[in-house]
Short mmCIF file of C-alpha atoms in Angstrom, two decimals:
data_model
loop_
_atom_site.label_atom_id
_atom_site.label_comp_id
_atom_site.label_asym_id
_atom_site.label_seq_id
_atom_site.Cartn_x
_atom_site.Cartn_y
_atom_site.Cartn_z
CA UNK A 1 -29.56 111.17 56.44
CA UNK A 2 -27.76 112.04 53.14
CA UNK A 3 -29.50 113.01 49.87
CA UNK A 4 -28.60 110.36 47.63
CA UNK A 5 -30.51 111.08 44.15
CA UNK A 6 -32.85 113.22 42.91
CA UNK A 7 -34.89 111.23 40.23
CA UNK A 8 -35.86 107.55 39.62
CA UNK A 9 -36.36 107.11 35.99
CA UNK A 10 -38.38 103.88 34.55
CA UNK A 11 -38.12 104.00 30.41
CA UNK A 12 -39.95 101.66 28.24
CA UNK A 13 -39.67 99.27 31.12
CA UNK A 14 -41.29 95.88 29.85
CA UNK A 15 -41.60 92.29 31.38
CA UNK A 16 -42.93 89.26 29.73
CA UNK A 17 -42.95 85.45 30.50
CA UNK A 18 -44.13 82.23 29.21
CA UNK A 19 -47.44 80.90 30.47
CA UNK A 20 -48.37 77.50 30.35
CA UNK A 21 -48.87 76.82 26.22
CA UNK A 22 -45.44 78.38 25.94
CA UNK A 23 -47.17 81.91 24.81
CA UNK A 24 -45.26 85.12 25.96
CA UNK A 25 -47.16 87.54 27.90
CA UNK A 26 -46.71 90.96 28.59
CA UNK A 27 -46.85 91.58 32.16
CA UNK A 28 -45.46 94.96 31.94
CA UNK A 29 -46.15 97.28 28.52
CA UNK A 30 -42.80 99.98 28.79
CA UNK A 31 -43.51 101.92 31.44
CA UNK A 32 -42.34 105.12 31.23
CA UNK A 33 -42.10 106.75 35.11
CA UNK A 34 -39.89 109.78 36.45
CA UNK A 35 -40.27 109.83 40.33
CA UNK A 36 -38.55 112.78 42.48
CA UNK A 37 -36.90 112.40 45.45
CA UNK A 38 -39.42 112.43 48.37
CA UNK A 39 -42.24 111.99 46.64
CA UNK A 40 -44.84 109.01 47.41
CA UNK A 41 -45.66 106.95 44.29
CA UNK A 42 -48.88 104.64 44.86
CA UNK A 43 -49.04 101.67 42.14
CA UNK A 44 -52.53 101.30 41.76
CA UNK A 45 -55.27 98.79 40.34
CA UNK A 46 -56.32 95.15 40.22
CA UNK A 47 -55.14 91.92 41.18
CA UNK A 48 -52.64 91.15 37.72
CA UNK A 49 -52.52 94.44 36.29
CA UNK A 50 -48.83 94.60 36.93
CA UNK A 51 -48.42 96.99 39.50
CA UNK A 52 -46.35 94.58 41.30
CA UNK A 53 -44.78 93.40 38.78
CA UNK A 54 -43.41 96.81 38.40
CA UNK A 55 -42.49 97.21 41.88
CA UNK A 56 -40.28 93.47 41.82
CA UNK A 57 -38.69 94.89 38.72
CA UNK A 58 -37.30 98.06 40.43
CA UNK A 59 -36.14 95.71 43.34
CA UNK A 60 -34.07 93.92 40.62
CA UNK A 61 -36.52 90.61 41.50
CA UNK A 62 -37.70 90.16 38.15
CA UNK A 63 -35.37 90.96 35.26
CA UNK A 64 -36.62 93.24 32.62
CA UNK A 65 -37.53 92.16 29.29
CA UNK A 66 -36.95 95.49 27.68
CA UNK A 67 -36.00 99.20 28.73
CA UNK A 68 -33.93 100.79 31.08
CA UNK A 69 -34.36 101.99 34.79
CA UNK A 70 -31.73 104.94 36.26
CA UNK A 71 -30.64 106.31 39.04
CA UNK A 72 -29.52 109.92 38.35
CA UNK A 73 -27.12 109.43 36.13
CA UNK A 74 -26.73 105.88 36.95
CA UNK A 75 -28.05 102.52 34.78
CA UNK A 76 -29.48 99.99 37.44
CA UNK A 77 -31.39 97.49 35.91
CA UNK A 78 -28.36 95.85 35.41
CA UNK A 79 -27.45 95.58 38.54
CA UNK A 80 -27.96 93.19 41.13
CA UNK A 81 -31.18 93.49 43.72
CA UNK A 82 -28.20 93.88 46.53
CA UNK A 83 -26.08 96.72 44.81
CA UNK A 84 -29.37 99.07 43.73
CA UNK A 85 -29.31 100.09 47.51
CA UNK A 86 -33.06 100.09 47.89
CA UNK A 87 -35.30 99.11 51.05
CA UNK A 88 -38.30 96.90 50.44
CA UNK A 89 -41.76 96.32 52.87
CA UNK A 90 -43.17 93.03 52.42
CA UNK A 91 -46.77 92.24 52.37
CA UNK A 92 -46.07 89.51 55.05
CA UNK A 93 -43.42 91.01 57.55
CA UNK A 94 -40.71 88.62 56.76
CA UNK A 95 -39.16 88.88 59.88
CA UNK A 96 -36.96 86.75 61.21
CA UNK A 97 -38.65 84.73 64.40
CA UNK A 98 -35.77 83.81 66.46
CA UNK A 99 -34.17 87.63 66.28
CA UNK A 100 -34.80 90.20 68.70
CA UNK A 101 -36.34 93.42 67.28
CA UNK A 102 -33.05 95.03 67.47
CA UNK A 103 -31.35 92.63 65.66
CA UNK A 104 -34.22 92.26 63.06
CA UNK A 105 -33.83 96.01 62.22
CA UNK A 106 -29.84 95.67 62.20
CA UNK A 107 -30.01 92.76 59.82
CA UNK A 108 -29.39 94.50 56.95
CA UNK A 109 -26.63 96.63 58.01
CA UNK A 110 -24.71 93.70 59.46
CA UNK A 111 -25.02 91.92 55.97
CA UNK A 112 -23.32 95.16 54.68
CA UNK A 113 -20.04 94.76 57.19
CA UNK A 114 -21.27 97.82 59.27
CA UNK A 115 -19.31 97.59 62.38
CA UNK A 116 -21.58 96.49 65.53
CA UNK A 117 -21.56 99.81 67.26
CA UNK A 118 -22.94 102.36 63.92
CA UNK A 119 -25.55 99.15 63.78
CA UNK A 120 -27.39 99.60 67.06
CA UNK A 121 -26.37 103.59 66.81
CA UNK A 122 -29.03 103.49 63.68
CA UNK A 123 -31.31 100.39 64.65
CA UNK A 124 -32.18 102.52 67.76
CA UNK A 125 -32.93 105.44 65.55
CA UNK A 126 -34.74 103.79 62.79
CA UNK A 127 -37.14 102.13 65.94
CA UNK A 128 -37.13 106.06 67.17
CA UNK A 129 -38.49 106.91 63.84
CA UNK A 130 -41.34 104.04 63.85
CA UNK A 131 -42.02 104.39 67.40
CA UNK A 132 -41.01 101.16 68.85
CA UNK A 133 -38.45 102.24 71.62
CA UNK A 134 -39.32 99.93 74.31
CA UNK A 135 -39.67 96.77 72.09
CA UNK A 136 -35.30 96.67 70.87
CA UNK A 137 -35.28 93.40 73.12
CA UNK A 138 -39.07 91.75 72.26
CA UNK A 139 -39.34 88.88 69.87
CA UNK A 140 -41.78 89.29 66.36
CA UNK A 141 -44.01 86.86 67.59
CA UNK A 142 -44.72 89.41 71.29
CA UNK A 143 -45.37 92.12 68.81
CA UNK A 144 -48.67 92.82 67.62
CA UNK A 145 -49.63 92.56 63.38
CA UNK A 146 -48.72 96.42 63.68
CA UNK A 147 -45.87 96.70 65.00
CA UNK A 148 -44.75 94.06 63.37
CA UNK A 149 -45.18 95.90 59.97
CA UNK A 150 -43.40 99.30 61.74
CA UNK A 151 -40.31 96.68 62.27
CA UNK A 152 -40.48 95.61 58.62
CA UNK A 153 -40.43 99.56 57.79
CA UNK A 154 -37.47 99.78 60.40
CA UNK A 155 -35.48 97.70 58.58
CA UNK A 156 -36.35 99.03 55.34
CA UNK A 157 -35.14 102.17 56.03
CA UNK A 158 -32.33 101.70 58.57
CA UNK A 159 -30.07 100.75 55.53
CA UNK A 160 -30.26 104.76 54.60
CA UNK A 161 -31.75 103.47 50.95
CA UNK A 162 -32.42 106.23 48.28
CA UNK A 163 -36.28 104.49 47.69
CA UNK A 164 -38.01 102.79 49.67
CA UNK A 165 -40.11 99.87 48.22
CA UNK A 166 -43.55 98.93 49.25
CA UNK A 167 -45.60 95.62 48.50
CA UNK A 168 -49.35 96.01 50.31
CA UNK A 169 -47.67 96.28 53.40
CA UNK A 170 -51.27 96.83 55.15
CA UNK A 171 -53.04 94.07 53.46
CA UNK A 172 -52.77 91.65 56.31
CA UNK A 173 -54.26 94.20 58.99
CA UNK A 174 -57.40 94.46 60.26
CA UNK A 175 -59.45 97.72 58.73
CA UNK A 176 -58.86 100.30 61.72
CA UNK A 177 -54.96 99.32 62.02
CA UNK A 178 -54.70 99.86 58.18
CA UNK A 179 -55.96 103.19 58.74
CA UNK A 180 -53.52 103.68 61.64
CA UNK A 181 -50.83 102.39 59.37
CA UNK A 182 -51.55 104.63 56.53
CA UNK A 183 -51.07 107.79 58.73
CA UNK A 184 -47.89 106.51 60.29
CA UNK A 185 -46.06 105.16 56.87
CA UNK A 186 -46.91 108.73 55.93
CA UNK A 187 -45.44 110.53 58.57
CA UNK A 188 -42.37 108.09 58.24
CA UNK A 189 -41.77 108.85 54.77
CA UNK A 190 -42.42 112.50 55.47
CA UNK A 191 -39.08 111.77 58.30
CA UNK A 192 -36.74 110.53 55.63
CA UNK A 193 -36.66 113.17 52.43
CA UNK A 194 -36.72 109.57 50.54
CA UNK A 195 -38.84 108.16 47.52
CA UNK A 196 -41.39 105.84 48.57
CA UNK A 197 -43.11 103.55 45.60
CA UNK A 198 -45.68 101.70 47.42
CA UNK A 199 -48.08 98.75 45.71
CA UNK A 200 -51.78 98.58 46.62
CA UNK A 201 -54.84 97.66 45.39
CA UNK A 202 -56.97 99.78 47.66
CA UNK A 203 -58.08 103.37 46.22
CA UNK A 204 -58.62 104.75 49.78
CA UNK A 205 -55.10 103.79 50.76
CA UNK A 206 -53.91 105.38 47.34
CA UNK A 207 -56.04 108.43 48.08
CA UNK A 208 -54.79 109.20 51.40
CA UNK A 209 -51.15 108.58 51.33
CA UNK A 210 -49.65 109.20 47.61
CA UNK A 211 -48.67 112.50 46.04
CA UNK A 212 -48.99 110.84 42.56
CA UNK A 213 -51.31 107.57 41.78
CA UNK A 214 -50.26 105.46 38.49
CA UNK A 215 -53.46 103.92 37.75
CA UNK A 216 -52.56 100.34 35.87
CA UNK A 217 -54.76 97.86 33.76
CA UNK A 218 -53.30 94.47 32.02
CA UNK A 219 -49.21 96.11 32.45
CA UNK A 220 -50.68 99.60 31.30
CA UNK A 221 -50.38 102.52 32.74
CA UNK A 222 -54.12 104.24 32.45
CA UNK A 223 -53.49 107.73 34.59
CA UNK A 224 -50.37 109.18 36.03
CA UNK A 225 -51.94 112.00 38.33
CA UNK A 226 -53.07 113.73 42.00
CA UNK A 227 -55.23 111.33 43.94
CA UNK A 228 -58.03 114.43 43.38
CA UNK A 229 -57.28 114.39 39.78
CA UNK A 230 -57.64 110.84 39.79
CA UNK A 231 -60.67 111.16 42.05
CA UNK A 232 -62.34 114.12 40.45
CA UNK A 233 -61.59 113.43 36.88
CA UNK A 234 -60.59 109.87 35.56
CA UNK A 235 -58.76 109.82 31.89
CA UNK A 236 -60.71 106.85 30.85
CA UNK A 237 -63.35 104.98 31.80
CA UNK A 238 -61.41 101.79 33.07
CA UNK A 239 -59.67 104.53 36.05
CA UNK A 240 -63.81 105.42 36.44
CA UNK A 241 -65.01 102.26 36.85
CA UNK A 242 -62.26 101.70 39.61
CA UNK A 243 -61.96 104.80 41.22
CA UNK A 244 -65.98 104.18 42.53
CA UNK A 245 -67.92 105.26 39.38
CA UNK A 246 -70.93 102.41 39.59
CA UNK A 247 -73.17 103.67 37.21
CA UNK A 248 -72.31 103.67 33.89
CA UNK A 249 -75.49 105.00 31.58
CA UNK A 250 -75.30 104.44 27.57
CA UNK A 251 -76.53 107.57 26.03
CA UNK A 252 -76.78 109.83 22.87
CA UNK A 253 -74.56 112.28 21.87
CA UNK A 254 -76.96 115.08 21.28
CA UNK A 255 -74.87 118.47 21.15
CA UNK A 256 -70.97 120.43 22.68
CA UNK A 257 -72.10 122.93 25.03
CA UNK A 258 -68.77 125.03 25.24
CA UNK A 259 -66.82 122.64 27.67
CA UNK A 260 -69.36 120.53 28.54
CA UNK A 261 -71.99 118.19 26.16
CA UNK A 262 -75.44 117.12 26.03
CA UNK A 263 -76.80 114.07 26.10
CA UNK A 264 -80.18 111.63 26.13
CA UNK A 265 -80.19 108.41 28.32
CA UNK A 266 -83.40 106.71 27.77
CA UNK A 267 -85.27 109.91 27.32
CA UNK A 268 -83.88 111.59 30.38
CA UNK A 269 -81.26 114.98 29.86
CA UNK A 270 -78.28 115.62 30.98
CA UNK A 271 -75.86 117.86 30.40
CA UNK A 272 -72.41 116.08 31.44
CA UNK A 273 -68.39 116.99 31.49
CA UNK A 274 -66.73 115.16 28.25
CA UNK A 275 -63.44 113.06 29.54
CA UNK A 276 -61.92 112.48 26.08
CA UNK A 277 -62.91 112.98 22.53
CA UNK A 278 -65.90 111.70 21.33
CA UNK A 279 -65.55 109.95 18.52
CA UNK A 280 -69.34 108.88 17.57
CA UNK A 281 -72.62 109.90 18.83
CA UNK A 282 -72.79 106.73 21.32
CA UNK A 283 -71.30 107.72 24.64
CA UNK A 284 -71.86 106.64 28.26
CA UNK A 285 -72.09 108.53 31.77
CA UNK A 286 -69.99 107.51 34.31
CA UNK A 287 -71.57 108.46 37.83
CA UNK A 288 -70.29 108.11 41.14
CA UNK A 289 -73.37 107.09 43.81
CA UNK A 290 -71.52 109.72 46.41
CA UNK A 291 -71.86 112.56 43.60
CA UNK A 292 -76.04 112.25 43.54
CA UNK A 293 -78.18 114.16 45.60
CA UNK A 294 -81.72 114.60 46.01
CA UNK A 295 -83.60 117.53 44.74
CA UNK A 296 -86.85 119.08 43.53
CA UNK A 297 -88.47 117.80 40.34
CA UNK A 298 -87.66 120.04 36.99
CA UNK A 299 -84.13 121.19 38.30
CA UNK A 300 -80.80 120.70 36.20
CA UNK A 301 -80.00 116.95 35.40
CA UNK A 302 -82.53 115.77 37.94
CA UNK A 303 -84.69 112.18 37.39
CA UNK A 304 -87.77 110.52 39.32
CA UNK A 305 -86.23 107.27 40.61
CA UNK A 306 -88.23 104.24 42.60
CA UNK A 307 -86.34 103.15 45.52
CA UNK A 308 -85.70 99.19 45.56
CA UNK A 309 -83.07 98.32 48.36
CA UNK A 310 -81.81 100.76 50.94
CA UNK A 311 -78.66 99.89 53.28
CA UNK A 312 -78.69 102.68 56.13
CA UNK A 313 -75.79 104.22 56.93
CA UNK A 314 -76.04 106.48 59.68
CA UNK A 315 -75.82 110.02 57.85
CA UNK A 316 -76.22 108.67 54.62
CA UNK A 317 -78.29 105.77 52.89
CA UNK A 318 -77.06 103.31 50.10
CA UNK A 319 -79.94 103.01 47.82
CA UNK A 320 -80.53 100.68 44.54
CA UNK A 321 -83.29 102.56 42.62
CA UNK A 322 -84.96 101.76 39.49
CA UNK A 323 -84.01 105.18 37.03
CA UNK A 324 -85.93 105.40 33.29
CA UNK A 325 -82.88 104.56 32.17
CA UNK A 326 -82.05 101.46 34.29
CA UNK A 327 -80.92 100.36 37.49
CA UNK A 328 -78.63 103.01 39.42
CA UNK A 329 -76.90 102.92 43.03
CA UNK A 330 -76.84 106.19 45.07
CA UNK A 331 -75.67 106.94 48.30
CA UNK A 332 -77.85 110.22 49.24
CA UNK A 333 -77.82 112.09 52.94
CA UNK A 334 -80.98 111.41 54.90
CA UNK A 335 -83.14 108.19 55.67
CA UNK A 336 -85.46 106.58 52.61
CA UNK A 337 -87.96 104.00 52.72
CA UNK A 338 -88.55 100.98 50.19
CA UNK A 339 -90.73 101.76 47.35
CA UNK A 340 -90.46 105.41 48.05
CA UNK A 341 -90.40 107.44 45.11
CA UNK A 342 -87.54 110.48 44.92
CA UNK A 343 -85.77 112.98 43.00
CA UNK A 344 -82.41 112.97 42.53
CA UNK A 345 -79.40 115.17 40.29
CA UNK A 346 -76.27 114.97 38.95
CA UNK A 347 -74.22 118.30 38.69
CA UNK A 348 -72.80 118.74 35.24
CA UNK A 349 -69.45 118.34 36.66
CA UNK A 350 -70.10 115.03 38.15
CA UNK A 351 -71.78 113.40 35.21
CA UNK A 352 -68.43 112.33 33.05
CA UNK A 353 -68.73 111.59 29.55
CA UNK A 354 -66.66 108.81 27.96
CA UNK A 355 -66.88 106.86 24.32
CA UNK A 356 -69.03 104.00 24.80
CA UNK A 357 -66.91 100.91 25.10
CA UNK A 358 -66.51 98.38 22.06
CA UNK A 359 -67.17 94.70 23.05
CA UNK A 360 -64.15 92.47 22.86
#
């Protein structure tokens, strides 16, 4: 397949409707977004932060508000969803029921006045890529949730598209297909030397499959970054709180320790990693359960905790425990017993520092 770009450029992109009072609301807040060719884009956060919204708007399904999005060289927002060339995945298949496989893949091309014999040429080798030779002649409804979804990608991509458009394709699949499904849209999109901006709301599916997350909150992008960036070190504590950072502790401010600070929670120490600036001495620590471990009493940024609820899992237990500063969840290698009384610590690495947050 032919190179056709080499950057997808989203600036000041804004969208904004009326609700029901007649209001206008921002669903989009100019998002500014320079993807490469090949690389995998995951739109990330919760239900209405705009993420798709953002996706609909590349498609040319929703018409901006304000800014611009290009295609090299070329202005495409003003074009029509049909004339940007792009391939979109549905969350729900869309697939037409009475069509053969073969003919749902060619669908697109035959729209486009390809002549019959390049359109099975490529159907066959967009099913090749998916790995559904076998099934050209099967009906959706034979196929299983699946492959239905590796026909949706077939016909996303048999139209040669210079970005390839992805709505929470998995979303309707069980858990172990989705994690099938992650590892074969991967491989696919490794195949095609094509951007792929892909919509989810799952961090694990973000993780796994993106080469840059855009971390979004009310039409706002939060953190444009690595999944470990994102992972390892959230810009704020909204990306925290969703990336799997459960306990948030308010604490003092007590001193800068070169890069990293000190501070009290309810009498307890820590030493922690500072995020952003800290603008006062009221702060909080944003800890992820998985990042605690249990260790002898007196050791760096370790606490007594009482154990209230454990949920055993196998290698690891998911424990509620009572801390002097509050109520804390930990998940901690080993087996624990109710009302058991442990040790745990934080490294200084793990225990991020962020302003404390201002009630609205």
């Amino acid at each position: 397949m032919k190179h056709t770009f080499d950057r997808l450029r989203l600036s000041s992109v804004h969208r904004s409707f009326a609700n029901a009072e007649g209001a206008h609301v921002a669903a989009l807040k100019g998002l500014d977004l320079d993807i490469e060719r090949g690389e995998f884009i995951a739109l990330l956060g919760p239900s209405g932060c705009g993420k798709s919204t953002a996706l609909n708007c590349i498609a040319g399904l929703q018409p901006l508000t304000g800014g611009e999005i290009w295609l090299d060289d070329k202005r495409i927002d003003v074009l029509p969803p049909e004339r940007r060339g792009f391939g979109m995945v549905f969350q729900n298949y869309a697939l037409f029921p009475h069509m053969s496989v073969l003919e749902n893949v060619g669908f697109g091309l035959k729209m486009r006045g390809t002549p019959k014999s390049e359109i099975e040429k490529r159907a066959r080798a967009a099913l090749q890529l998916v790995q559904l030779v076998g099934h050209e002649s099967k009906l959706p409804g034979q196929l299983s949730g699946g492959q239905q979804q590796r026909v949706a990608i077939a016909r996303a991509i048999v139209i040669e598209p210079p970005v390839v458009l992805m709505d929470e394709p998995l979303s309707n699949l069980d858990t172990k297909l989705r994690i099938e499904m992650r590892a074969e849209i991967r491989r696919i999109h490794g195949g095609l030397d094509r951007a792929t901006i892909y919509v989810t709301h799952d961090q694990d599916e973000a993780l796994s499959m993106a080469d840059r997350i855009v971390v979004m909150k009310e039409g706002v992008v939060q953190q444009v970054a690595s999944p470990k960036e994102v992972y390892c070190r959230p810009k704020n504590l909204h990306v925290a709180r969703f990336m799997g950072y459960r306990n948030v502790l308010p604490c003092e401010l007590e001193r800068a320790a070169g890069e990293a600070v000190e501070v009290s929670a309810s009498g307890v120490h820590f030493v922690g990693t500072p995020m952003e600036a800290l603008e006062s001495k009221h702060a909080v620590i944003a800890i992820r359960p998985d990042d605690l471990v249990r260790a002898e009493p007196g050791t760096h940024n370790t606490f007594e905790v009482h154990v209230d609820v454990v949920e055993y899992g196998g290698r690891d237990s998911l424990l509620l425990v009572t801390a002097p500063f509050g109520k804390l969840w930990a998940r901690v290698e080993g087996e624990f017993a109710q009302g058991e009384r442990v040790t745990l610590a934080i490294s200084t690495e793990r225990a991020l520092v962020y302003r404390q947050e201002v009630a609205s």
